[in-house]
CSV table of C-alpha atoms in Angstrom, one decimal:
chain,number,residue,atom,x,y,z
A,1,UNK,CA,0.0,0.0,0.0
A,2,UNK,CA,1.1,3.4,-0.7
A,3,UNK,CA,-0.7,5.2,1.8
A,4,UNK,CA,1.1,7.1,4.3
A,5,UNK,CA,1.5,7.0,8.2
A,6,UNK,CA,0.6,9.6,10.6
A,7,UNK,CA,1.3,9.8,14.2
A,8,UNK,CA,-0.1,10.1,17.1
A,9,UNK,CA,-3.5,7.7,15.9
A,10,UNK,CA,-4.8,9.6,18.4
A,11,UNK,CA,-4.1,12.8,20.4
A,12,UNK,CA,-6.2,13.8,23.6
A,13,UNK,CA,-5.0,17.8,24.9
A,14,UNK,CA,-6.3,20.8,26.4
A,15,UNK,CA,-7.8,24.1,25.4
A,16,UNK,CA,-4.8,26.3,24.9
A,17,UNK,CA,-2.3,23.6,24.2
A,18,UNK,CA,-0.4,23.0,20.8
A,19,UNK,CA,-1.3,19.9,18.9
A,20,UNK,CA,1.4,18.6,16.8
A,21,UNK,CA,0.3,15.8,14.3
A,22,UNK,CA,2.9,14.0,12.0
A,23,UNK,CA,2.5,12.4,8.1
A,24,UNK,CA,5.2,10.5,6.6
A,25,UNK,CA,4.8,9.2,3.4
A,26,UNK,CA,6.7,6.7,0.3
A,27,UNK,CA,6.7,8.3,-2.9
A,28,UNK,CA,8.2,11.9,-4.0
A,29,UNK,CA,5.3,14.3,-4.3
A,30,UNK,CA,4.6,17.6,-5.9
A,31,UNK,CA,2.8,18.7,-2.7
A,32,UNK,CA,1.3,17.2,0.3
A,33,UNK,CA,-2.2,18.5,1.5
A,34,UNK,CA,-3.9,18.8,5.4
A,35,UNK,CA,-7.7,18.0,5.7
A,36,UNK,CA,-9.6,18.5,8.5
A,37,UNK,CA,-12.6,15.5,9.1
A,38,UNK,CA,-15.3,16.6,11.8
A,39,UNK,CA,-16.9,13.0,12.4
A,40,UNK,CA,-19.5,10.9,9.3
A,41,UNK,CA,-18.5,14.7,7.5
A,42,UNK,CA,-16.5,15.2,4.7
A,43,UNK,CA,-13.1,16.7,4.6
A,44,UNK,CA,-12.2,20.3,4.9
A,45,UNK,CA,-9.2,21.4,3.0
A,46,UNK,CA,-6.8,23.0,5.6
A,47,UNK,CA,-3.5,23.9,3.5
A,48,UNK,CA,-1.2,22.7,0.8
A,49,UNK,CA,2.5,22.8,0.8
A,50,UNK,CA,4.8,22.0,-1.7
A,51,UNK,CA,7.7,20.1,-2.8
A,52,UNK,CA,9.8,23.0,-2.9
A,53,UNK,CA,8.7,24.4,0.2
A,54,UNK,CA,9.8,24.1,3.6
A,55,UNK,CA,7.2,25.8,6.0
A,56,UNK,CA,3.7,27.0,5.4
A,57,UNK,CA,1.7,29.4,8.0
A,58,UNK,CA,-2.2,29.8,7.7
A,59,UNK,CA,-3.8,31.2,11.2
A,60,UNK,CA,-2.9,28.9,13.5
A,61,UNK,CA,-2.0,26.2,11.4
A,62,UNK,CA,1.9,25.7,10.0
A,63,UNK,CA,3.2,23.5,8.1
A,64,UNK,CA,6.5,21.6,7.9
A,65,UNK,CA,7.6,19.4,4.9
A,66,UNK,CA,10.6,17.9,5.0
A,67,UNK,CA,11.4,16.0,1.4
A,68,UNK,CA,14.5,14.1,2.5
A,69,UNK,CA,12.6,12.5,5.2
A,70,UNK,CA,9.6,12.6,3.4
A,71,UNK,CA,8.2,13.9,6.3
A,72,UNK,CA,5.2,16.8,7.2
A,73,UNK,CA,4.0,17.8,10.2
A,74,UNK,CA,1.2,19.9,11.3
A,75,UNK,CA,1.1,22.3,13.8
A,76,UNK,CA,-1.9,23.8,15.6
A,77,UNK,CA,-1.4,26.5,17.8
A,78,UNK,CA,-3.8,27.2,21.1
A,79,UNK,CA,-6.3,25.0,20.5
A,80,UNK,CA,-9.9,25.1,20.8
A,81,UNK,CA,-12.5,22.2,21.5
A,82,UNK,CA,-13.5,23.2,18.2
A,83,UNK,CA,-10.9,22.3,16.9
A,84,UNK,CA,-11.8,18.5,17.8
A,85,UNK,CA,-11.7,16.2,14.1
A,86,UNK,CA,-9.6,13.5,12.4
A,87,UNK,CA,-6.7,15.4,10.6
A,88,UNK,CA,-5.6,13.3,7.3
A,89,UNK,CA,-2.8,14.2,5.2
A,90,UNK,CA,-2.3,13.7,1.4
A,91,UNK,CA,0.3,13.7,-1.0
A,92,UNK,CA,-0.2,14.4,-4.6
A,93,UNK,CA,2.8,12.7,-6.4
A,94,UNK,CA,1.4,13.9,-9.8
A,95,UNK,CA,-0.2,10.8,-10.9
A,96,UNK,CA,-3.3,11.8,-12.7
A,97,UNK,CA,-4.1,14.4,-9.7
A,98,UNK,CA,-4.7,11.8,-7.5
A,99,UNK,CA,-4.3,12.0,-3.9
A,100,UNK,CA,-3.0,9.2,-1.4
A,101,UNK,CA,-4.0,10.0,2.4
A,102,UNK,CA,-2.6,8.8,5.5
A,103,UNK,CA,-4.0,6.8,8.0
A,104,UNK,CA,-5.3,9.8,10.1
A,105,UNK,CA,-4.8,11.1,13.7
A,106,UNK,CA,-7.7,12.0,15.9
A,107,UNK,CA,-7.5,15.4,17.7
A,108,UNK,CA,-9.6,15.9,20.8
A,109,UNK,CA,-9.2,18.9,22.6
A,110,UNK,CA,-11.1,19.5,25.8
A,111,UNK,CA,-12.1,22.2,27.9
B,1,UNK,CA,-14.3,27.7,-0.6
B,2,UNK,CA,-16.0,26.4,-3.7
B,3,UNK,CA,-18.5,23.8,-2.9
B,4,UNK,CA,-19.2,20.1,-3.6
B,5,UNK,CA,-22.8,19.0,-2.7
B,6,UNK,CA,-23.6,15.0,-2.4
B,7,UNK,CA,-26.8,13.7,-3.0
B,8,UNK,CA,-28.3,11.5,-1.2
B,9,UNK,CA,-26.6,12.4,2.4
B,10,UNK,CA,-28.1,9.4,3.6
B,11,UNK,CA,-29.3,6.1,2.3
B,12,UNK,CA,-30.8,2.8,3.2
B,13,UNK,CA,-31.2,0.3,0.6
B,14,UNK,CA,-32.6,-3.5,0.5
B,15,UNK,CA,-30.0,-5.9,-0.5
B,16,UNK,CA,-29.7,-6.5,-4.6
B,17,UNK,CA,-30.8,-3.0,-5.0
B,18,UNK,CA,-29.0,-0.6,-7.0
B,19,UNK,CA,-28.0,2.9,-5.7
B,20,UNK,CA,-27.4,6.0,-7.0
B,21,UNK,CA,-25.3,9.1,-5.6
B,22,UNK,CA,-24.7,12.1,-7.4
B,23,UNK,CA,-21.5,14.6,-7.0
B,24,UNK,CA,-21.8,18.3,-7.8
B,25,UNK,CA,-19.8,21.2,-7.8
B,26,UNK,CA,-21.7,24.2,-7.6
B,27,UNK,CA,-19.3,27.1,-8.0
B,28,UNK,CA,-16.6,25.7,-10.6
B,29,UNK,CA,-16.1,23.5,-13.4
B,30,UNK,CA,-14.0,20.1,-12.7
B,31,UNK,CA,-13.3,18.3,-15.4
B,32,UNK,CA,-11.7,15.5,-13.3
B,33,UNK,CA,-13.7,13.7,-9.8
B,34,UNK,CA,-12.6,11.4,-7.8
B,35,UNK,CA,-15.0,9.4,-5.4
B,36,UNK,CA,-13.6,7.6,-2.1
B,37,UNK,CA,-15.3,5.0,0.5
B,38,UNK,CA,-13.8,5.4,4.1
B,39,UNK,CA,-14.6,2.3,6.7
B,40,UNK,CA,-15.8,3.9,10.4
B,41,UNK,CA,-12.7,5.1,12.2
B,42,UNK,CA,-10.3,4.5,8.8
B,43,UNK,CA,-9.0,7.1,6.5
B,44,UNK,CA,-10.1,7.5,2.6
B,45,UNK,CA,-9.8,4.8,-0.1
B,46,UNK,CA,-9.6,6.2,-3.6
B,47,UNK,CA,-12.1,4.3,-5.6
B,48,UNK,CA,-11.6,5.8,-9.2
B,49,UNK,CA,-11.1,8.9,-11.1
B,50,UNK,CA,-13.8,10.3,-13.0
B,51,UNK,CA,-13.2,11.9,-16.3
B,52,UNK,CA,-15.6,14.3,-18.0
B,53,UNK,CA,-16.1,12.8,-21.2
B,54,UNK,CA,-14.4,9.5,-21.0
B,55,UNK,CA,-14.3,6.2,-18.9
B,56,UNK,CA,-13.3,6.3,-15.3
B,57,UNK,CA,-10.4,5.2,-14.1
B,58,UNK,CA,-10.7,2.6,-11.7
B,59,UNK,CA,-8.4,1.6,-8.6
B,60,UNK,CA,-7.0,-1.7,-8.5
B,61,UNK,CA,-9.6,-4.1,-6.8
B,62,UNK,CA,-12.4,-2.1,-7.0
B,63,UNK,CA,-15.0,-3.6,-9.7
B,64,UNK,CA,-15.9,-1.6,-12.6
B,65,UNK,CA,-19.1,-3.3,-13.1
B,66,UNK,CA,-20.2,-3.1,-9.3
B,67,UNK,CA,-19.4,1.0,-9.2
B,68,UNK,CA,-20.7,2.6,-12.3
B,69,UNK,CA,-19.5,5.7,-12.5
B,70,UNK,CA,-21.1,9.0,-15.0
B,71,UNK,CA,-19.7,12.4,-15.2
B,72,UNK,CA,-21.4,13.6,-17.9
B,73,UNK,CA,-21.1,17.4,-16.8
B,74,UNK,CA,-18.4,19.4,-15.9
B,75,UNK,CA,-20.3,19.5,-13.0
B,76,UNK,CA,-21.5,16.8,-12.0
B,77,UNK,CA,-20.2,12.7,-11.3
B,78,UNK,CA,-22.6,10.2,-10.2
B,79,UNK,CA,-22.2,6.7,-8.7
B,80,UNK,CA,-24.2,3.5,-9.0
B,81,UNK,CA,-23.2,0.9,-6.5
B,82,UNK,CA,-25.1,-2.0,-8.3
B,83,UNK,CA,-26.6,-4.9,-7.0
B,84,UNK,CA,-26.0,-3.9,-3.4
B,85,UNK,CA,-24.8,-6.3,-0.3
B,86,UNK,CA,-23.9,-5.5,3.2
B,87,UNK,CA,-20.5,-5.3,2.2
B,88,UNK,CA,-20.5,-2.4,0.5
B,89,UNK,CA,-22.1,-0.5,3.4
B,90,UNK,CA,-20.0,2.5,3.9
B,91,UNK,CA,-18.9,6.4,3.9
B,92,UNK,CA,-18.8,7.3,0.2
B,93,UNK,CA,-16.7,10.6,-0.5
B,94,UNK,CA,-16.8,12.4,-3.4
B,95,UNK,CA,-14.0,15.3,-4.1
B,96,UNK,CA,-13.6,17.7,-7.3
B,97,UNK,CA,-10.4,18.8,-8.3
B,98,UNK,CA,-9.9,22.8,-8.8
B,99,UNK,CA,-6.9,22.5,-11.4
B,100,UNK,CA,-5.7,26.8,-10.6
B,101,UNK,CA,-5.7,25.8,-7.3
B,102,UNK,CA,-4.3,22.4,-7.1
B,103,UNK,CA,-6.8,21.3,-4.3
B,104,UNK,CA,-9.6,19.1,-4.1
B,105,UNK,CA,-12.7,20.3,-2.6
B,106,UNK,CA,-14.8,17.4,-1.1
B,107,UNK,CA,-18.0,16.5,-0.6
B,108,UNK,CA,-20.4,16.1,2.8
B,109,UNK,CA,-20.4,12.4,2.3
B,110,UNK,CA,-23.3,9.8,1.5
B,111,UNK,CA,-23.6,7.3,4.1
B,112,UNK,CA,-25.1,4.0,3.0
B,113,UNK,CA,-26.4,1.6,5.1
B,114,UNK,CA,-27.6,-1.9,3.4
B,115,UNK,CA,-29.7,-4.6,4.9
């Protein structure tokens, strides 16, 4: 399978704490993609990076991408209970457009 | 964010029924869909890519004949999960690809439920 690993599987913090999610992946890519999941809803598109890029910022999201490694990892800053959804990454290797996501972590962030 | 509506949201169907859900995007043109099934508590499986105009193309494993798949429009995709069974109850994603903006927007989901 080609699909991609993310770590924690699941993530349990406070309000006001950082949430760090990682996404490693197999194949070289011409940009790797974060989706947000709210549970039985579809994904929200969060923020693309990519392959020549290093570090992405949107809000309090940012983005790392490390090619070598092929490695990502996203970032969210003091977060909110509603902030509480499976995060997915995806990588876009050029392949007809399509997109390969990871396994998923689940974020929840209580009060 | 453009938008991708699914139609039905929600379906239950009698086994050896067929089913049909429909993908639309409502604000741009997408010449190229892609529909996905995701298992409770598991991430997205790309099922195939659907073309505007031509076949779909159709992941390893999955059955052409079982998932018909129409995108007749540039904005709009359906899916016809034939001759239902239980195992195909799932979370069916659809997702249309924004080719300026690289991204896929994706739709709320169709849950199908059969008995």
């Amino acid at each position: 399978s080609q699909q991609g690993e993310e770590d924690p599987q699941a993530l349990s913090i406070q309000e006001g704490e950082n949430a760090t999610m990682n996404c490693s992946y197999k194949t070289s890519i011409n940009n790797l993609q974060w989706y947000r999941q709210n549970s039985g809803r579809g994904l929200v598109h969060l923020i693309l990076i990519r392959s020549n890029e290093r570090e992405k910022h949107s809000g309090r999201l940012r983005v790392t991408l490390d090619t070598s490694k092929k490695s990502s990892s996203l970032l969210i800053t003091a977060s909110r209970a509603a902030d509480t959804a499976s995060y997915f990454c995806a990588t876009d290797a050029g392949t007809a457009s399509k997109l390969t996501f990871g396994t998923g972590t689940r974020l929840q962030v209580t009060l | 964010g453009a938008v991708v509506s699914q139609h039905p949201s929600r379906v239950i169907c009698k086994s050896g029924t067929s089913v049909k859900i429909e993908c639309r995007s409502l604000d741009f043109q997408a010449t190229t869909m892609f529909w996905y099934r995701q298992f409770p508590k598991q991430s997205l499986m790309l099922m195939a890519t659907s073309n505007e105009g031509s076949k779909a193309t159709y992941e390893q494993g999955v059955e052409k004949d079982k998932f018909l798949i129409n995108h007749a429009s540039l904005t709009l995709s359906t899916l016809t999960v034939t001759s239902a069974h239980p195992e195909d109850s799932s979370f069916y994603i659809c997702s249309a690809r924004d080719t300026l903006l690289e991204t896929q927007y994706f739709g709320p989901g169709t849950r199908l439920l059969v008995l």
